[in-house]
XYZ file of C-alpha atoms in Angstrom:
571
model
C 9.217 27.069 0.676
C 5.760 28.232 -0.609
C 3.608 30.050 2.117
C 0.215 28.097 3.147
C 1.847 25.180 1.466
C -0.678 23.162 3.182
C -3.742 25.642 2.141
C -2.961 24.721 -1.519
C -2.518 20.654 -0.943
C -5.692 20.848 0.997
C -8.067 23.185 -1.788
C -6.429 22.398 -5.273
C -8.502 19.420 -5.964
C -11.503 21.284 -4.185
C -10.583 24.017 -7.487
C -10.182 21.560 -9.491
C -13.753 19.893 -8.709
C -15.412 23.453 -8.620
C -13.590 23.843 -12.732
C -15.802 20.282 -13.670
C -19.115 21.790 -12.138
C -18.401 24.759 -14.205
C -17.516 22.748 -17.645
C -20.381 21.883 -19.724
C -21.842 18.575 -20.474
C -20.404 18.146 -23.483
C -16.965 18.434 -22.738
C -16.825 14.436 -21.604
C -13.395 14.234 -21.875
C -12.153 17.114 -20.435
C -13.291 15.993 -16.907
C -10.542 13.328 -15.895
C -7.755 15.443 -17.822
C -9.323 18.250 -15.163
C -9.120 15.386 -12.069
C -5.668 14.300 -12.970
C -4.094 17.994 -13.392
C -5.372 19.187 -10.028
C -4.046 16.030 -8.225
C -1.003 16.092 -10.037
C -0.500 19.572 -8.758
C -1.356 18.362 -5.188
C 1.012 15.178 -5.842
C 4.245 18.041 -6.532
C 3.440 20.082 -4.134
C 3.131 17.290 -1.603
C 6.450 15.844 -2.444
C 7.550 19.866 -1.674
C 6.506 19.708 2.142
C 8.118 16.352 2.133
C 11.831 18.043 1.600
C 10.550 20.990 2.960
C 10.466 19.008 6.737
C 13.366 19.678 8.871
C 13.186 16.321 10.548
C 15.790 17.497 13.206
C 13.381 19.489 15.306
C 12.251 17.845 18.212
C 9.975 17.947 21.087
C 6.767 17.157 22.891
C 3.521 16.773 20.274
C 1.753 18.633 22.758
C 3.619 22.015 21.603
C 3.108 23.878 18.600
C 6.932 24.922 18.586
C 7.409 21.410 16.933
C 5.396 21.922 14.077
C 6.048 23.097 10.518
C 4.272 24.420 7.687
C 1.570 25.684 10.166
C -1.145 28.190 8.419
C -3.560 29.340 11.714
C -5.984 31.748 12.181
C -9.433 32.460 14.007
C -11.950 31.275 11.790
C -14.719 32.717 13.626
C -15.933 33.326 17.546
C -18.354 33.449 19.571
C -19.123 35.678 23.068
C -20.753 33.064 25.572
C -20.616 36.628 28.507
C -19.713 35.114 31.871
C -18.999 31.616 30.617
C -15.779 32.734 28.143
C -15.165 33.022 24.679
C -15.836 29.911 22.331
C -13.249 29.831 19.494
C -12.758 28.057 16.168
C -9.177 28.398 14.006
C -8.164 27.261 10.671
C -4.985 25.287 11.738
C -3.385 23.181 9.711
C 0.122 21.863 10.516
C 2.257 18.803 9.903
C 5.119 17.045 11.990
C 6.232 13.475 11.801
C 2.432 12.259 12.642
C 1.169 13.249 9.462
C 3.034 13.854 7.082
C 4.149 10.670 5.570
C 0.185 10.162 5.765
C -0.133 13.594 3.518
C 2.732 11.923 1.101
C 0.585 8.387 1.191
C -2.771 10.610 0.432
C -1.419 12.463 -2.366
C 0.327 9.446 -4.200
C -2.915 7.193 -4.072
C -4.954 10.163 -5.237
C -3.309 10.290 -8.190
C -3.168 6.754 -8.986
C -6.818 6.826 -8.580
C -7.307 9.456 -10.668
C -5.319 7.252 -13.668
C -7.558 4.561 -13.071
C -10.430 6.623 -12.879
C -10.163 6.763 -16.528
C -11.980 3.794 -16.886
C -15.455 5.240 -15.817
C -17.573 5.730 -18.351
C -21.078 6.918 -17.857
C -21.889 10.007 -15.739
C -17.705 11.249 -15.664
C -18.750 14.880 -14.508
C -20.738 13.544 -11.274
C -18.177 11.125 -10.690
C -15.057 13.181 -10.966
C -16.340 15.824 -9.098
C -17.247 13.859 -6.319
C -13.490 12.155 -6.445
C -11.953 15.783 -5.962
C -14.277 16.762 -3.246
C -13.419 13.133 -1.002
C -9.775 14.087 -2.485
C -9.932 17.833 -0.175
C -11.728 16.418 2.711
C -9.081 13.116 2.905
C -6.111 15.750 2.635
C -7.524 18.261 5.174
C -8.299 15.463 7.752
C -4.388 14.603 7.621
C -3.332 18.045 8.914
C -6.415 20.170 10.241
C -5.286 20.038 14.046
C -8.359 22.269 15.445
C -10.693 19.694 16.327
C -13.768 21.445 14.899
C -12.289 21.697 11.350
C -10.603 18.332 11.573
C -14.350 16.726 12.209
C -15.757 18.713 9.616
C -13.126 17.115 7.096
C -13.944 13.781 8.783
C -17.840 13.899 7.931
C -17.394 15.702 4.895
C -15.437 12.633 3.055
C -18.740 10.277 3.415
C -21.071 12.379 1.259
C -18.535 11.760 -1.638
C -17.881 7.948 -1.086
C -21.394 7.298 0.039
C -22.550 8.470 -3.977
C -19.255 7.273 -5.590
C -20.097 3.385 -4.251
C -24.195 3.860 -4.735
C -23.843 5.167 -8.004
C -20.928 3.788 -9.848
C -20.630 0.382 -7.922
C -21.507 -3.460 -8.822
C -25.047 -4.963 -8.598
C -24.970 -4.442 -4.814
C -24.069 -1.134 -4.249
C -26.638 0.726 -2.812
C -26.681 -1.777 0.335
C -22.940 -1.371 0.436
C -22.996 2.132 0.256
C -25.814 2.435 3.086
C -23.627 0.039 5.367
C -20.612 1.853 4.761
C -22.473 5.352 5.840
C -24.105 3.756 8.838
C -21.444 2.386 10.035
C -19.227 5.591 9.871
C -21.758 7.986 10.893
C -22.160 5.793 14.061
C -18.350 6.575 14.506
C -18.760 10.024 13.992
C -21.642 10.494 16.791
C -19.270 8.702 19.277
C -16.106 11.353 18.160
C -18.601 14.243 18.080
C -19.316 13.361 21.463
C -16.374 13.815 23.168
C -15.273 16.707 20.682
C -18.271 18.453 23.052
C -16.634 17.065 26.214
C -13.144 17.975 25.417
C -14.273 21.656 24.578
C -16.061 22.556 27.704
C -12.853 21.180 29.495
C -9.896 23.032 27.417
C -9.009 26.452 26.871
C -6.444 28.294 24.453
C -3.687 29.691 27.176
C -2.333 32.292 24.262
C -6.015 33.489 23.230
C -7.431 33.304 27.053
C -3.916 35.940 27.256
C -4.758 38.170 24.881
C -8.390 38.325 25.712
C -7.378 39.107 29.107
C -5.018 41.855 28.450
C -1.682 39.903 29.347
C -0.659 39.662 26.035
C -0.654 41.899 22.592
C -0.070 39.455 20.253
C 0.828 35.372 19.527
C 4.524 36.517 18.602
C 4.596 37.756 22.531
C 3.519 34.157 23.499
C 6.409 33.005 25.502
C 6.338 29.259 27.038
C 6.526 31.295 30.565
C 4.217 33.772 30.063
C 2.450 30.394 28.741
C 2.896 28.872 32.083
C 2.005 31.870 33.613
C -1.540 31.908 32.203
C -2.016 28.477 32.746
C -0.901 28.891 36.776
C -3.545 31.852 36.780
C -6.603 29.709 35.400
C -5.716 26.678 37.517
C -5.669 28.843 40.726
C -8.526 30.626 40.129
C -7.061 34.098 39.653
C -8.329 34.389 35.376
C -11.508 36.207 35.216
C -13.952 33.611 33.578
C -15.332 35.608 31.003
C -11.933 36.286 29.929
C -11.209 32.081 28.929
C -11.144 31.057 25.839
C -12.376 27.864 25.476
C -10.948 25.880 22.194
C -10.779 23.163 19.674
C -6.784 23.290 19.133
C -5.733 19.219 19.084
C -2.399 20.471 20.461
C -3.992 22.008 23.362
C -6.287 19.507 24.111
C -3.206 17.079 24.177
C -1.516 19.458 27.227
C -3.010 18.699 30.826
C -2.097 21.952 32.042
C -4.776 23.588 29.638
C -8.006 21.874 30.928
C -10.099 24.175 33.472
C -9.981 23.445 36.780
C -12.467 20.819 38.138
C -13.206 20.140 34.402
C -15.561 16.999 33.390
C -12.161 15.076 30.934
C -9.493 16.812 33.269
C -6.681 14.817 34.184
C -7.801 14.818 38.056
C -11.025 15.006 37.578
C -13.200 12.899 39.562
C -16.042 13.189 36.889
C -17.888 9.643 35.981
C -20.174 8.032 33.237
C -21.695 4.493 33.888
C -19.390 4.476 37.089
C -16.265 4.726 34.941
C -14.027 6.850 34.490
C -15.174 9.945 32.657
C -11.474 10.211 30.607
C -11.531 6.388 30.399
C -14.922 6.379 28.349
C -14.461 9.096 26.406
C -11.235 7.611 24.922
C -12.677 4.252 24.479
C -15.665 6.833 22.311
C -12.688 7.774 20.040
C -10.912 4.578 19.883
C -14.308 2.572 18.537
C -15.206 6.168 16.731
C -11.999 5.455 14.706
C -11.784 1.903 14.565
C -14.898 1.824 12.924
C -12.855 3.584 10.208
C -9.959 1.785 10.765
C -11.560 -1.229 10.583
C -10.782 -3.522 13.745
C -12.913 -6.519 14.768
C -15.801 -6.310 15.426
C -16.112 -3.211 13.341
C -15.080 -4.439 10.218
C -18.356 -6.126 8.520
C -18.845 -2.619 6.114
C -15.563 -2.980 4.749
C -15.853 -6.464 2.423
C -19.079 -5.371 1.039
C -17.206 -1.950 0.274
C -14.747 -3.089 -1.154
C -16.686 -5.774 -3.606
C -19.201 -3.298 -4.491
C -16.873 -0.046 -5.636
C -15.296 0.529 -8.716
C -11.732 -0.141 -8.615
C -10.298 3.534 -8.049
C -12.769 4.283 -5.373
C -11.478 0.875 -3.563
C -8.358 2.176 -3.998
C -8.713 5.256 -2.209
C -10.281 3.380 0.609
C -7.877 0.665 1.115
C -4.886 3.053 0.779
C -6.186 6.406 2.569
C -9.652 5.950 4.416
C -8.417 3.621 6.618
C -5.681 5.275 7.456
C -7.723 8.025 8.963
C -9.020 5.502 11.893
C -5.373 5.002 12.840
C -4.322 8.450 12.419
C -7.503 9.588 14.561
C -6.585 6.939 17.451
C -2.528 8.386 17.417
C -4.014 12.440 16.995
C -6.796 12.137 19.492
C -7.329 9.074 21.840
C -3.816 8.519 22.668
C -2.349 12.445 22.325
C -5.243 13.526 24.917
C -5.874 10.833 27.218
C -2.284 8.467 27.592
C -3.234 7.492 30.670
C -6.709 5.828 29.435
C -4.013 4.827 27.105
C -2.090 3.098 29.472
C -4.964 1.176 31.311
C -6.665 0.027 27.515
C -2.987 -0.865 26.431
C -3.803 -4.732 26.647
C -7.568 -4.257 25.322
C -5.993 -2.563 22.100
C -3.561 -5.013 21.905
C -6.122 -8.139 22.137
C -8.500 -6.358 19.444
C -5.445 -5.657 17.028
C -4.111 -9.437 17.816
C -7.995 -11.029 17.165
C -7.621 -8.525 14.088
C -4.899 -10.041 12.423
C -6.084 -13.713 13.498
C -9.740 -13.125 11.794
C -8.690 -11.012 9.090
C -6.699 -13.431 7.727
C -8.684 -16.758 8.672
C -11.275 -14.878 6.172
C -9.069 -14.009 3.724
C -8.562 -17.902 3.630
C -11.752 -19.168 3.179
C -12.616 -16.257 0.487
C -13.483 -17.172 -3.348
C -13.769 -13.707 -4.456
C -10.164 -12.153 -4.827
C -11.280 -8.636 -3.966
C -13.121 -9.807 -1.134
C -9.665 -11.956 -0.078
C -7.853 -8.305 -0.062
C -10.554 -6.504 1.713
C -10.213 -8.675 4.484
C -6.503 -8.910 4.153
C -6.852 -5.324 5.070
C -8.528 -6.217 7.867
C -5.551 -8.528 8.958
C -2.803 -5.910 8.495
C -5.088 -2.952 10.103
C -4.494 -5.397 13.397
C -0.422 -4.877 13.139
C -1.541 -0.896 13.663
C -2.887 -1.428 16.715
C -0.607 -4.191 18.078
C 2.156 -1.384 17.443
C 0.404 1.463 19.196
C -0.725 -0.610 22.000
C 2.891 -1.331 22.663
C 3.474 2.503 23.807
C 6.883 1.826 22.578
C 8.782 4.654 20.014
C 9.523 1.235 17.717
C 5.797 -0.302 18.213
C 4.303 3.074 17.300
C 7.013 3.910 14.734
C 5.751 0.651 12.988
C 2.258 1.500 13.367
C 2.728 4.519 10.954
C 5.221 2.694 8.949
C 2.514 -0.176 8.294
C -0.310 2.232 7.425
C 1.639 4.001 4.901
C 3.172 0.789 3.535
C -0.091 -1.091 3.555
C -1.539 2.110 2.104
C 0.929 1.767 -1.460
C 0.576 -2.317 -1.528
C -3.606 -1.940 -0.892
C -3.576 0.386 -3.644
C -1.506 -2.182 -6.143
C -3.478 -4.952 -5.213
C -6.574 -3.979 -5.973
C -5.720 -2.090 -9.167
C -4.379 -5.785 -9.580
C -7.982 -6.917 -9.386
C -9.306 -4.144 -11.417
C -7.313 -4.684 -14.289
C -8.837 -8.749 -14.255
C -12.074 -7.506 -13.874
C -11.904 -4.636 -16.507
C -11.052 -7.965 -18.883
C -13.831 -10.688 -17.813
C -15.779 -8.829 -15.016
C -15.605 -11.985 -13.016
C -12.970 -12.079 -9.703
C -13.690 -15.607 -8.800
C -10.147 -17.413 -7.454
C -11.537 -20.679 -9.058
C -12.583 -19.711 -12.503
C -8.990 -19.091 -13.595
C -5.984 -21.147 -13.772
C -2.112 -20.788 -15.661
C -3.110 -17.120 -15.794
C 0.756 -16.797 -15.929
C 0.944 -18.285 -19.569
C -1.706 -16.186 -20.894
C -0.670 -12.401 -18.966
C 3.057 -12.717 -17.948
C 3.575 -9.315 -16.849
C 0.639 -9.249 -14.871
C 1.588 -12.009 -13.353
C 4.906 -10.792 -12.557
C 3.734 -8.141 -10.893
C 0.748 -9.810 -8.565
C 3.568 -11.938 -7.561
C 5.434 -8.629 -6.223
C 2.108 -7.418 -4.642
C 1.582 -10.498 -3.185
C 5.169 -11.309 -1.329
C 5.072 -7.202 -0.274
C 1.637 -7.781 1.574
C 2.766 -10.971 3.186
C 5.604 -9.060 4.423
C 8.808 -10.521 2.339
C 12.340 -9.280 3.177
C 13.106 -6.240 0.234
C 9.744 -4.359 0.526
C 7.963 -2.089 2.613
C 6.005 -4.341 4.790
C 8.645 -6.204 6.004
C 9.904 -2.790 7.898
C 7.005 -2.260 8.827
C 5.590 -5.808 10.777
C 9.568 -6.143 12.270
C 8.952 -2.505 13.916
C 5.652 -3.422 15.321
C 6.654 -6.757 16.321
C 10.161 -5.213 17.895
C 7.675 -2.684 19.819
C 5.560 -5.169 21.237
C 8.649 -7.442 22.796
C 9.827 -4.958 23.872
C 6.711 -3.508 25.602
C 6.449 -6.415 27.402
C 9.887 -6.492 29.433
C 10.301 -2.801 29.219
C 6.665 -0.927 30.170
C 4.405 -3.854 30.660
C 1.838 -2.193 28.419
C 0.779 -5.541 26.839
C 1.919 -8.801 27.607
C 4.841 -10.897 25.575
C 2.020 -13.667 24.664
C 0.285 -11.245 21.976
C 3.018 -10.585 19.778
C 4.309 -14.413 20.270
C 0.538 -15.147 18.708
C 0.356 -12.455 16.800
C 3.202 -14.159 13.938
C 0.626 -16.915 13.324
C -1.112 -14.060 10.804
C 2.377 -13.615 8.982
C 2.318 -17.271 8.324
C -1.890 -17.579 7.470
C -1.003 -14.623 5.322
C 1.773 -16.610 3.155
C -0.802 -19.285 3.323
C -4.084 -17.221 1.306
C -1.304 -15.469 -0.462
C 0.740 -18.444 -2.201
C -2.569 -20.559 -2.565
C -4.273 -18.013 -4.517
C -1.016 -17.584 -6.772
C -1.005 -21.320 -7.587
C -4.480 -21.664 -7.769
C -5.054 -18.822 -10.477
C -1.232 -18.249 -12.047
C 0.274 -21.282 -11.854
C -0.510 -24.874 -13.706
C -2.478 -25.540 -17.448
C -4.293 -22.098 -18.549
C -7.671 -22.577 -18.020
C -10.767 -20.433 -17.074
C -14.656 -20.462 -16.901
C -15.533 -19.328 -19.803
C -14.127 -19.896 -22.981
C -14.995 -16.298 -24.141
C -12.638 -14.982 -21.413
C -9.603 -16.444 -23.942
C -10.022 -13.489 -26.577
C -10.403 -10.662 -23.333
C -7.080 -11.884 -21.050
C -4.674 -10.045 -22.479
C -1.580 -8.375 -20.620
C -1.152 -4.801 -19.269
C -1.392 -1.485 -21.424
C 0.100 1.459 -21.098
C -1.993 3.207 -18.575
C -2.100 0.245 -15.909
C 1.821 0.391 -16.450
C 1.716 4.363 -15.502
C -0.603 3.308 -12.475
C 1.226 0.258 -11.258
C 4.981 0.605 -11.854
C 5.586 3.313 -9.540
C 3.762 1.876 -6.981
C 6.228 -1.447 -6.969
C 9.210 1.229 -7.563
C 7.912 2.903 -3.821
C 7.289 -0.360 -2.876
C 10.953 -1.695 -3.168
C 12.268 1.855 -1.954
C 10.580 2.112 1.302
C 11.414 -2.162 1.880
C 15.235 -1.180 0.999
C 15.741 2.455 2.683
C 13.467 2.577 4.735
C 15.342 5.640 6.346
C 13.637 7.745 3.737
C 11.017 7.510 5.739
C 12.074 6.521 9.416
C 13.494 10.040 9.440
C 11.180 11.988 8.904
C 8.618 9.939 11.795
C 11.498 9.548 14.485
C 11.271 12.254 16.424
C 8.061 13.034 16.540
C 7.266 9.556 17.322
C 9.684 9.754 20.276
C 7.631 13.305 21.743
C 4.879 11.022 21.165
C 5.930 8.087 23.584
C 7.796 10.069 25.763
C 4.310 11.725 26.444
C 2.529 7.983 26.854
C 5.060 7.126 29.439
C 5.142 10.332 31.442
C 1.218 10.148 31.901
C 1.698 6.738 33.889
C 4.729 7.883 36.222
């Protein structure tokens, strides 16, 4: 395995964008050859930490001893005298949390990067921008030091922020000032507790060493661990020898929050005459369901979507979103399961009225970009059905739905792209008996379509039957959420055949017919590059619906650490 694996996945596109500043003007072509290299590089050497992963190793996602590929050290300090030692690390680190999420980010980079080839006008801004969101996505998958994982976070909307106002349809700068607004509101609520949480948590290993007990991290033994963290809880660690931190793992252990601290597990601290803990995790579940999107957070994400050129829709259908649910696993559940716990059924209503809206919309839509976008919305709800279950097969499904959803997102609208390239219309009415006229593309819409509607043979089949096997069982088992939401719940499977099968009769089906009469010369079937971009995403498609062990193994047991944790902070 390569050393700082992760280092390299995280900063090759960041080279590659820093190569297009540095190439001159002229060189017009060179730009996307530059984009695609460096996330083709990033694509192999993602697919490298994939069988890299020992998925055997178990235990608690509260310890570092059950992650892999970890690259750490102090990124800088500061002395604070009497009140400690404030401390920031580069960590980086994946287990069965992430990683399928670094896979799903790499894959849908590239594929954006193919059908990035269609911009035109200003390529050097434009691809420069795409590798820049490209390093901030893949850092916010596996930075686990709070500070540099929030850094990542804000970093990404600078990119997609210019990538929707500039290069977007006749609405874009209101779409890209919605989308910004929206997030940044997130981000104040996340940065928020980030505050809280690090005036409440300290590093046991550092607070060690800066106190003398120990020379080094390789010394760091769990009971000289436990030893440290007995000291600071009784009162017997010096205070100016604490060192207060950012690490995510940490911050997910109750035994290393001060004493008498404001988010400590006993702590009797309260905001609005709540629950201190309790409102900081709702902060980070509505910071990241924002991003997610869940009702009633969603409104940025149609307008988004409409308004973006097809590769930048892409990445924010098949990875942006993905951070929201990745945030609410990494941070609102891994350091507060007992807020958790008492939210359970609130998460669970929000992802049901989720799926119900999302795909009520998607019904009434005319625009078939705008029908996806809030078919997004729809299948985001399954995420948080599954990980309001607390179950290892509800949250299991969770991650298996985000990275499914992430590879049949990413088809669909390059589906929609490659119409629009053609006619630069989207309307579901102003086509008909596309299927005589573009067979192939037909053929494969079709595939899309049954995937996203969750079919038997592909990905998102796996995925709803673990969320929905979660939340039964959640019911009888825990009583996180009751049996009623999941039993509702199935009415979105069957509105989503319903916007699904309409659409394919309405536009693919019948006497070819469209609009305009102009459109006859323009609707022809797929070239070579939309083959390069879309085959391999029905190939993954099929895989994951068929073995779905490929990836089941590598979540499993860090899933299970995961719940085990949920249920321990109830009994």
């Amino acid at each position: 395995m390569i050393e700082n694996l992760l280092t390299y996945i995280i900063f090759t596109p960041l080279l590659g964008a820093l190569v297009v500043l540095f190439l001159p003007q002229s060189k017009t072509s060179s730009f996307k050859w530059v984009a695609l290299g460096a996330l083709g590089v990033t694509l192999v050497l993602s697919v490298l930490a994939v069988t890299s992963f020992d998925a055997s190793v178990e235990g608690l996602t509260n310890s570092e001893d059950q992650l892999q590929m970890v690259d750490k050290a102090e990124w800088f300090s500061v002395e604070l005298g009497s009140l400690g030692k404030f401390s920031v690390d580069y960590f980086v680190g994946v287990d069965g949390l992430n990683l399928s999420l670094l896979l799903l980010a790499a894959i849908v980079l590239f594929i954006g990067a193919i059908s990035s080839f269609g911009i035109k006008q200003k390529q050097k801004g434009y691809f420069g921008l795409y590798l820049l969101l490209s390093t901030s996505v893949l850092g916010c998958f596996v930075a686990l030091d709070f500070f540099l994982f929030y850094l990542f976070f804000e970093f990404m909307l600078l990119p997609m922020y210019f990538l929707i106002g500039i290069w977007g349809g006749p609405k874009r700068e209101y779409a890209a000032i919605k989308f910004f607004l929206y997030t940044l509101v997130g981000s104040i609520l996340i940065l928020i507790v980030m505050i809280g949480l690090y005036n409440s948590v300290y590093d046991p290993v550092k607070t060690g060493m800066e106190a003398g007990v120990i020379e080094n991290v390789l010394e760091a033994s769990p009971d000289m661990i436990s030893s440290i963290q007995y000291a600071v809880q009784a009162g017997q660690m010096e205070s100016e020898n604490i060192v207060k931190s950012f690490n995510m793992i940490s911050m997910a252990d109750d035994a290393n929050y001060l004493p008498d601290s404001f988010l400590g597990k006993n702590s009797y601290g309260e905001i609005f005459g709540q629950s201190a803990r309790w409102m900081a995790f709702l902060a980070l579940l509505i910071g990241f369901a924002i991003k997610l999107p869940a009702f009633p957070f969603h409104t940025w994400l149609p307008d988004a979507h409409v308004e973006a050129p097809t590769a930048v829709s892409v990445v924010l259908a098949g990875i942006l979103l993905k951070i929201g649910g990745y945030g609410i696993i990494r941070t609102a559940f891994s350091f507060f399961p007992d807020s958790a716990f008492h939210y359970s059924w609130l998460i669970g209503f929000f992802g049901l009225f989720s799926i119900l809206y999302g795909a009520m919309n998607a019904l009434a839509q005319k625009d078939l970009k705008r029908l996806i976008a809030y078919s997004s919305v729809s299948h985001m709800g399954f995420v948080l059905l599954g990980l309001a279950a607390m179950t290892v097969e509800g949250v299991t499904g969770a991650i298996y739905q985000m990275f499914s959803h992430g590879l049949i997102s990413s088809m669909l609208f390059l589906l929609v792209g490659v119409l629009y390239d053609r006619t630069h219309d989207r309307g579901i009415e102003n086509y008909g008996g596309l299927a005589s006229k573009m067979p192939k593309f037909t053929i494969l819409i079709t595939i899309a379509f049954f995937a996203s509607l969750g079919l038997p043979g592909f990905s998102g089949f796996i995925a709803e039957l673990m969320v929905f096997i979660g939340a039964f069982k959640s019911s009888t088992v825990i009583g996180a959420i009751p049996y009623w939401m999941p039993v509702v719940a199935t009415l979105g499977l069957v509105l989503g055949a319903g916007y699904y099968l309409w659409t394919l009769q309405r536009m693919f089906f019948g006497k070819f017919w469209v609009k305009d009469k102009a459109w006859r010369e323009v609707l022809v079937d797929l070239n070579a590059r939309e083959y390069v971009m879309l085959v391999p995403l029905v190939i993954l498609i099929i895989w994951f619906g068929i073995y779905p062990a490929t990836l089941l193994d590598l979540i499993n047991n860090s899933v299970e650490g995961f719940t085990q944790l949920l249920i321990l902070s109830v009994e």
